[in-house]
Amino acid sequence: MRNNSQLKLSFLGGVGEVGKNMMCMEYGDEMIIVDCGVSFPSDNMPGIDLVIPDFSYVLKNRHKVKAVVITHGHEDHIGALPYLMQELSCPVYASRLSAALIDNKLREHKKKFKTTTVKNGTIIKAGVFTIEFVKVTHSISGSMAIAVTTPCGVWFHTGDFKMDFTPIDGQPIDLIRLAEISKKGVLLLTADSTNAERPGFSMSEKKVGATLDGLFAQNKQKRIIIATFASNVHRIQQILDLCEKYGRKAVFTGRSMQNVCETASKIGELRYNRENITDVNSLNKYDDDKICILCTGSQGEPNSALSRMANGEFPKVEITNNDYIIFSASAIPGNEKEIGEVINLLYKKGASVIYESLAEVHVSGHAYQEELKTIQSIIKPKFFVPCHGEFRHLKAHANISMDLGKPERNIVIPDLGDSITITPNSIKKSGTVPAGIKLIDGLDISSANGVVQRDRMQLATEGLCVVVLTISSKNYTLTSKPDIVTKGFIYANDNANIIEDAKDLVINTIINANFKHNDWNIIKDTIRKSLGNLFFKNLKRRPIIIPIIVPTV
Amino acid sequence: MRNNSQLKLSFLGGVGEVGKNMMCMEYGDEMIIVDCGVSFPSDNMPGIDLVIPDFSYVLKNRHKVKAVVITHGHEDHIGALPYLMQELSCPVYASRLSAALIDNKLREHKKKFKTTTVKNGTIIKAGVFTIEFVKVTHSISGSMAIAVTTPCGVWFHTGDFKMDFTPIDGQPIDLIRLAEISKKGVLLLTADSTNAERPGFSMSEKKVGATLDGLFAQNKQKRIIIATFASNVHRIQQILDLCEKYGRKAVFTGRSMQNVCETASKIGELRYNRENITDVNSLNKYDDDKICILCTGSQGEPNSALSRMANGEFPKVEITNNDYIIFSASAIPGNEKEIGEVINLLYKKGASVIYESLAEVHVSGHAYQEELKTIQSIIKPKFFVPCHGEFRHLKAHANISMDLGKPERNIVIPDLGDSITITPNSIKKSGTVPAGIKLIDGLDISSANGVVQRDRMQLATEGLCVVVLTISSKNYTLTSKPDIVTKGFIYANDNANIIEDAKDLVINTIINANFKHNDWNIIKDTIRKSLGNLFFKNLKRRPIIIPIIVPTV
């Protein structure tokens, strides 16, 4: 090991935010990338479908990239991978389920690529990096931590994880293997901070199964409808097992529920008897008490199966007072209102509705404080960098590490775009790399979409006023009465007066300005100002004003 | 009492929603109105300042209105009153603090009106109705229930309330008076359903004082900043008392905090020694440990004092690592993300931040299940109508009443606009009245603002494309090349090709259509269709397309 050897860890997403996780680790001229996820558009991004990380830093260094490593198959870890791989041609490693979900995504993208599957204990070489995959438990199966041996020492990254010692697949996190890795000495730990504010230990996924079992037993006469995350294969496995136990046919509804279940079943991650599955078209063949519908929509998403059922818009599933509906999920912050609205609609149709505040029908997939302490205590890293979380979560996670005795100087809390330099003896922030967001709207990743978004927000809050002026190219006077078209500003039928006033003002403005040259921009600015004043004075509004000049001879 | 006498209770707001509470009770040709509140615009109402109830039903029956009765001074109960009173001239009754807050609002409105103040035990006559005000506890002082004697029997309405037996003003709800009212026989109970899903009994406001006392004691060296609701006068009283106890000067920041505290202090609802108050301009005269800042912004509102401090934009208050910041409030559903963002920014500046999930720094102002049971058990109404809540809350409240033994036929769950007819022997839904929302944007209440809003949402999600065509009035051909202006659609510099393609398409469309008459609307439709197809095919976008035709000779 050379004394001047150093690692550079850069965060392109997943810190200072929940979502679009992506980081890259460099040593000299070699780089590996861990995850490449999306986040969802916020309220001030109208019309945007997806948000992906700005990965221009990776593209600028594309010659360095030895591998992309995927920890698990959630959208916030794989969603942007197809966009990245349009531009790269390095190996991609992922567990079997993650790889299958990545393959599903490629249907919608031009460039295809192959993902190499790995499992617990798989070791791969990527340049100077030797990467061992270590199975962890999380709310999707096939979740991996990675232990990366580098020329500077070992880097352990948890990925998203929790410590479930009674997982549905019977394979808990391998503490013995973690201890072996620890004994060789871990230089750096990066770990999931999502639940660093929550005291205690998260409940096992099995607990949800026990609760659901009770609800199935208590509601034998009713039709049961369960909304959950399509990717939570173990949750779905438990529900399918209960369907078998209670003699109900399971029905998958919602596109992602159908896709994921089919995919997971093909690779053996989900096990069920085909005879116990039916579809919505066959619902009329069965009594309510013989059916359990699994659907998407636990977050109140407007186009999901459950929302459409609640609105009476889902063909062949009509909600009645004999429906027992379970939200087997918790609200992702920001979705509370939409979820509440769906619950109200279901209640109005007479259904019974059960959600997290009424019964233990969901557990988190992320480690709580005592689990985080357990990982730190077994991995015993020299340096610690909390990741995957808003600043408050990273800060809480850093506090946990300090409570365990780690000196503050051995901890770095990263921000988006930060690079951290790690040597065998030191850790420090060492500058920034380009990082941020790219917006996906339809087919477009526009470099200037910030401008477009700003205009959209202005159009949305204030509306628009187009003024058409026909102006003589000879003497710069109006050759006909100006025309005014508004959208999202005022309802013209109710406001004929103000439109007439505006036209008169435009005429007078042009006369008074007495333009002597055809600098259309000056004329446009003059019109914008005088109309802007009129509207604000009379209506307290500031629409976007677009003057259009048609020169005439 | 005539056999055919009946009451008609109509809900103009506050059911099927949280906010804009308003109802009217009629007997024959006489009507009283209870509350007239606002709600806040949802995400699909860009640019809207306030949402008020559609009270056209009241205006149509204005000759009937004998009184407006206000239960308490929260915005969702008084916010729309100035708009209603532009059109009415009947007495308005409210407690002293409510009346003072109403007077504050009138500054911004043209028509002034006088509010008559009432207190616990006040009895007023309004036509056939005799209204007794009964003090209740809630998160604002001066909260009233009403017991209304009508020709059909007594109607008891709780208003927003909780049962706090150790309130800050020492005046708990008068159970003896409630029992007296009950003994005369109550025909109808309408009651606050906000917390009908929460089991148990809400904590006393005094509990918050005890928690805050502990936090003051533990953080003697730090500057303390507390964000809370400006209208929670008892919370503020407790904080001011702690400032005195711990030798800190209190500073009110944020416009509504300053207004409410001044108003409440003038009428004696808030008691403090003027010498213990200072202002932001004098902050530099005091050490951190001698200051406590009370501010608005507990909901993460972008322009509030605390948000501006977090963003480093509040003059004279710079957040440092010696600040101890308390969110003495809980998140109103829908505000979670904004609050989280403010917390992150404060943490980044090094401050300590405490919020509800970390300490008992807030209690709810609304009754929990055991309190609701207590009220039902003491009032013993014949009929019950849950109000103030989304459908799920009303439903939960109805379930509580049935658990207490009330038959389902004696309970009606109202929806917005429902009228309920009550006779001494029966209760039933009896039709609907016009009800809904009016949007306030600047100075305007437009009757057609639904159209404007729909356009705004479309502009926001898809953007806009204006096409200017100069067309000969003789032969209906283009006389010059079309011009295209876009906003919020594509960034023109990056998309010169598509704009050129669009212009060519417009030219060809006009040529191929070979118009023979000046039906401009047909020409516009043709252009809209062909451009729409082009944009969707190439970009998967659907902007609003506005063709503008300038006829030339």
mmCIF file of N, CA and C in Angstrom, chain A residues 88-125:
data_model
loop_
_atom_site.group_PDB
_atom_site.id
_atom_site.type_symbol
_atom_site.label_atom_id
_atom_site.label_comp_id
_atom_site.label_asym_id
_atom_site.label_seq_id
_atom_site.Cartn_x
_atom_site.Cartn_y
_atom_site.Cartn_z
ATOM 1 N N LEU A 88 -22.881 4.243 -21.311
ATOM 2 C CA LEU A 88 -21.749 3.467 -20.807
ATOM 3 C C LEU A 88 -21.786 2.053 -21.373
ATOM 4 N N SER A 89 -20.659 1.380 -21.310
ATOM 5 C CA SER A 89 -20.672 -0.028 -21.701
ATOM 6 C C SER A 89 -19.759 -0.832 -20.780
ATOM 7 N N CYS A 90 -20.087 -0.785 -19.492
ATOM 8 C CA CYS A 90 -19.329 -1.541 -18.505
ATOM 9 C C CYS A 90 -20.248 -2.626 -17.938
ATOM 10 N N PRO A 91 -19.706 -3.597 -17.211
ATOM 11 C CA PRO A 91 -20.581 -4.610 -16.614
ATOM 12 C C PRO A 91 -21.493 -4.009 -15.535
ATOM 13 N N VAL A 92 -22.702 -4.578 -15.413
ATOM 14 C CA VAL A 92 -23.626 -4.213 -14.342
ATOM 15 C C VAL A 92 -23.869 -5.464 -13.512
ATOM 16 N N TYR A 93 -23.740 -5.364 -12.183
ATOM 17 C CA TYR A 93 -23.940 -6.505 -11.301
ATOM 18 C C TYR A 93 -25.151 -6.270 -10.402
ATOM 19 N N ALA A 94 -25.981 -7.281 -10.271
ATOM 20 C CA ALA A 94 -27.167 -7.152 -9.412
ATOM 21 C C ALA A 94 -27.646 -8.542 -9.035
ATOM 22 N N SER A 95 -28.436 -8.608 -7.971
ATOM 23 C CA SER A 95 -29.003 -9.906 -7.585
ATOM 24 C C SER A 95 -30.032 -10.329 -8.623
ATOM 25 N N ARG A 96 -30.503 -11.571 -8.500
ATOM 26 C CA ARG A 96 -31.384 -12.108 -9.521
ATOM 27 C C ARG A 96 -32.659 -11.287 -9.686
ATOM 28 N N LEU A 97 -33.323 -10.937 -8.557
ATOM 29 C CA LEU A 97 -34.557 -10.166 -8.681
ATOM 30 C C LEU A 97 -34.273 -8.756 -9.212
ATOM 31 N N SER A 98 -33.203 -8.142 -8.703
ATOM 32 C CA SER A 98 -32.850 -6.805 -9.193
ATOM 33 C C SER A 98 -32.619 -6.849 -10.697
ATOM 34 N N ALA A 99 -31.877 -7.858 -11.157
ATOM 35 C CA ALA A 99 -31.571 -7.973 -12.587
ATOM 36 C C ALA A 99 -32.849 -8.154 -13.396
ATOM 37 N N ALA A 100 -33.777 -8.958 -12.872
ATOM 38 C CA ALA A 100 -35.028 -9.190 -13.598
ATOM 39 C C ALA A 100 -35.838 -7.893 -13.688
ATOM 40 N N LEU A 101 -35.836 -7.089 -12.613
ATOM 41 C CA LEU A 101 -36.574 -5.826 -12.640
ATOM 42 C C LEU A 101 -35.910 -4.825 -13.589
ATOM 43 N N ILE A 102 -34.570 -4.875 -13.643
ATOM 44 C CA ILE A 102 -33.854 -4.015 -14.604
ATOM 45 C C ILE A 102 -34.233 -4.424 -16.025
ATOM 46 N N ASP A 103 -34.230 -5.731 -16.293
ATOM 47 C CA ASP A 103 -34.612 -6.206 -17.628
ATOM 48 C C ASP A 103 -36.007 -5.713 -18.011
ATOM 49 N N ASN A 104 -36.942 -5.759 -17.054
ATOM 50 C CA ASN A 104 -38.295 -5.252 -17.316
ATOM 51 C C ASN A 104 -38.268 -3.810 -17.811
ATOM 52 N N LYS A 105 -37.428 -2.993 -17.163
ATOM 53 C CA LYS A 105 -37.375 -1.573 -17.519
ATOM 54 C C LYS A 105 -36.887 -1.369 -18.946
ATOM 55 N N LEU A 106 -36.003 -2.266 -19.398
ATOM 56 C CA LEU A 106 -35.349 -2.050 -20.696
ATOM 57 C C LEU A 106 -36.329 -2.103 -21.854
ATOM 58 N N ARG A 107 -37.507 -2.748 -21.630
ATOM 59 C CA ARG A 107 -38.507 -2.790 -22.695
ATOM 60 C C ARG A 107 -38.798 -1.402 -23.261
ATOM 61 N N GLU A 108 -38.779 -0.399 -22.362
ATOM 62 C CA GLU A 108 -39.163 0.948 -22.803
ATOM 63 C C GLU A 108 -37.984 1.750 -23.341
ATOM 64 N N HIS A 109 -36.800 1.160 -23.325
ATOM 65 C CA HIS A 109 -35.615 1.920 -23.751
ATOM 66 C C HIS A 109 -34.970 1.296 -24.974
ATOM 67 N N LYS A 110 -34.326 2.163 -25.774
ATOM 68 C CA LYS A 110 -33.721 1.680 -27.015
ATOM 69 C C LYS A 110 -32.546 0.757 -26.745
ATOM 70 N N LYS A 111 -31.558 1.283 -26.010
ATOM 71 C CA LYS A 111 -30.353 0.485 -25.836
ATOM 72 C C LYS A 111 -30.565 -0.590 -24.765
ATOM 73 N N LYS A 112 -30.290 -1.827 -25.131
ATOM 74 C CA LYS A 112 -30.398 -2.928 -24.167
ATOM 75 C C LYS A 112 -29.006 -3.190 -23.604
ATOM 76 N N PHE A 113 -28.942 -3.745 -22.410
ATOM 77 C CA PHE A 113 -27.658 -4.198 -21.858
ATOM 78 C C PHE A 113 -27.936 -5.379 -20.959
ATOM 79 N N LYS A 114 -26.876 -6.113 -20.666
ATOM 80 C CA LYS A 114 -27.023 -7.350 -19.914
ATOM 81 C C LYS A 114 -26.572 -7.105 -18.482
ATOM 82 N N THR A 115 -27.319 -7.592 -17.525
ATOM 83 C CA THR A 115 -26.921 -7.495 -16.123
ATOM 84 C C THR A 115 -26.410 -8.854 -15.656
ATOM 85 N N THR A 116 -25.263 -8.866 -15.003
ATOM 86 C CA THR A 116 -24.704 -10.110 -14.468
ATOM 87 C C THR A 116 -25.271 -10.343 -13.073
ATOM 88 N N THR A 117 -25.824 -11.530 -12.836
ATOM 89 C CA THR A 117 -26.447 -11.745 -11.527
ATOM 90 C C THR A 117 -25.428 -12.252 -10.502
ATOM 91 N N VAL A 118 -25.628 -11.794 -9.282
ATOM 92 C CA VAL A 118 -24.756 -12.182 -8.167
ATOM 93 C C VAL A 118 -25.635 -12.677 -7.031
ATOM 94 N N LYS A 119 -25.020 -13.399 -6.099
ATOM 95 C CA LYS A 119 -25.781 -13.784 -4.917
ATOM 96 C C LYS A 119 -24.922 -13.630 -3.668
ATOM 97 N N ASN A 120 -25.499 -13.971 -2.524
ATOM 98 C CA ASN A 120 -24.758 -13.850 -1.274
ATOM 99 C C ASN A 120 -23.412 -14.571 -1.404
ATOM 100 N N GLY A 121 -22.318 -13.867 -1.146
ATOM 101 C CA GLY A 121 -21.003 -14.490 -1.202
ATOM 102 C C GLY A 121 -20.289 -14.339 -2.525
ATOM 103 N N THR A 122 -20.997 -13.918 -3.585
ATOM 104 C CA THR A 122 -20.335 -13.706 -4.872
ATOM 105 C C THR A 122 -19.237 -12.651 -4.723
ATOM 106 N N ILE A 123 -18.080 -12.934 -5.318
ATOM 107 C CA ILE A 123 -16.989 -11.956 -5.302
ATOM 108 C C ILE A 123 -16.631 -11.624 -6.736
ATOM 109 N N ILE A 124 -16.585 -10.355 -7.068
ATOM 110 C CA ILE A 124 -16.210 -9.961 -8.433
ATOM 111 C C ILE A 124 -15.046 -8.974 -8.365
ATOM 112 N N LYS A 125 -14.292 -8.926 -9.483
ATOM 113 C CA LYS A 125 -13.190 -7.960 -9.580
ATOM 114 C C LYS A 125 -13.623 -6.852 -10.528
#
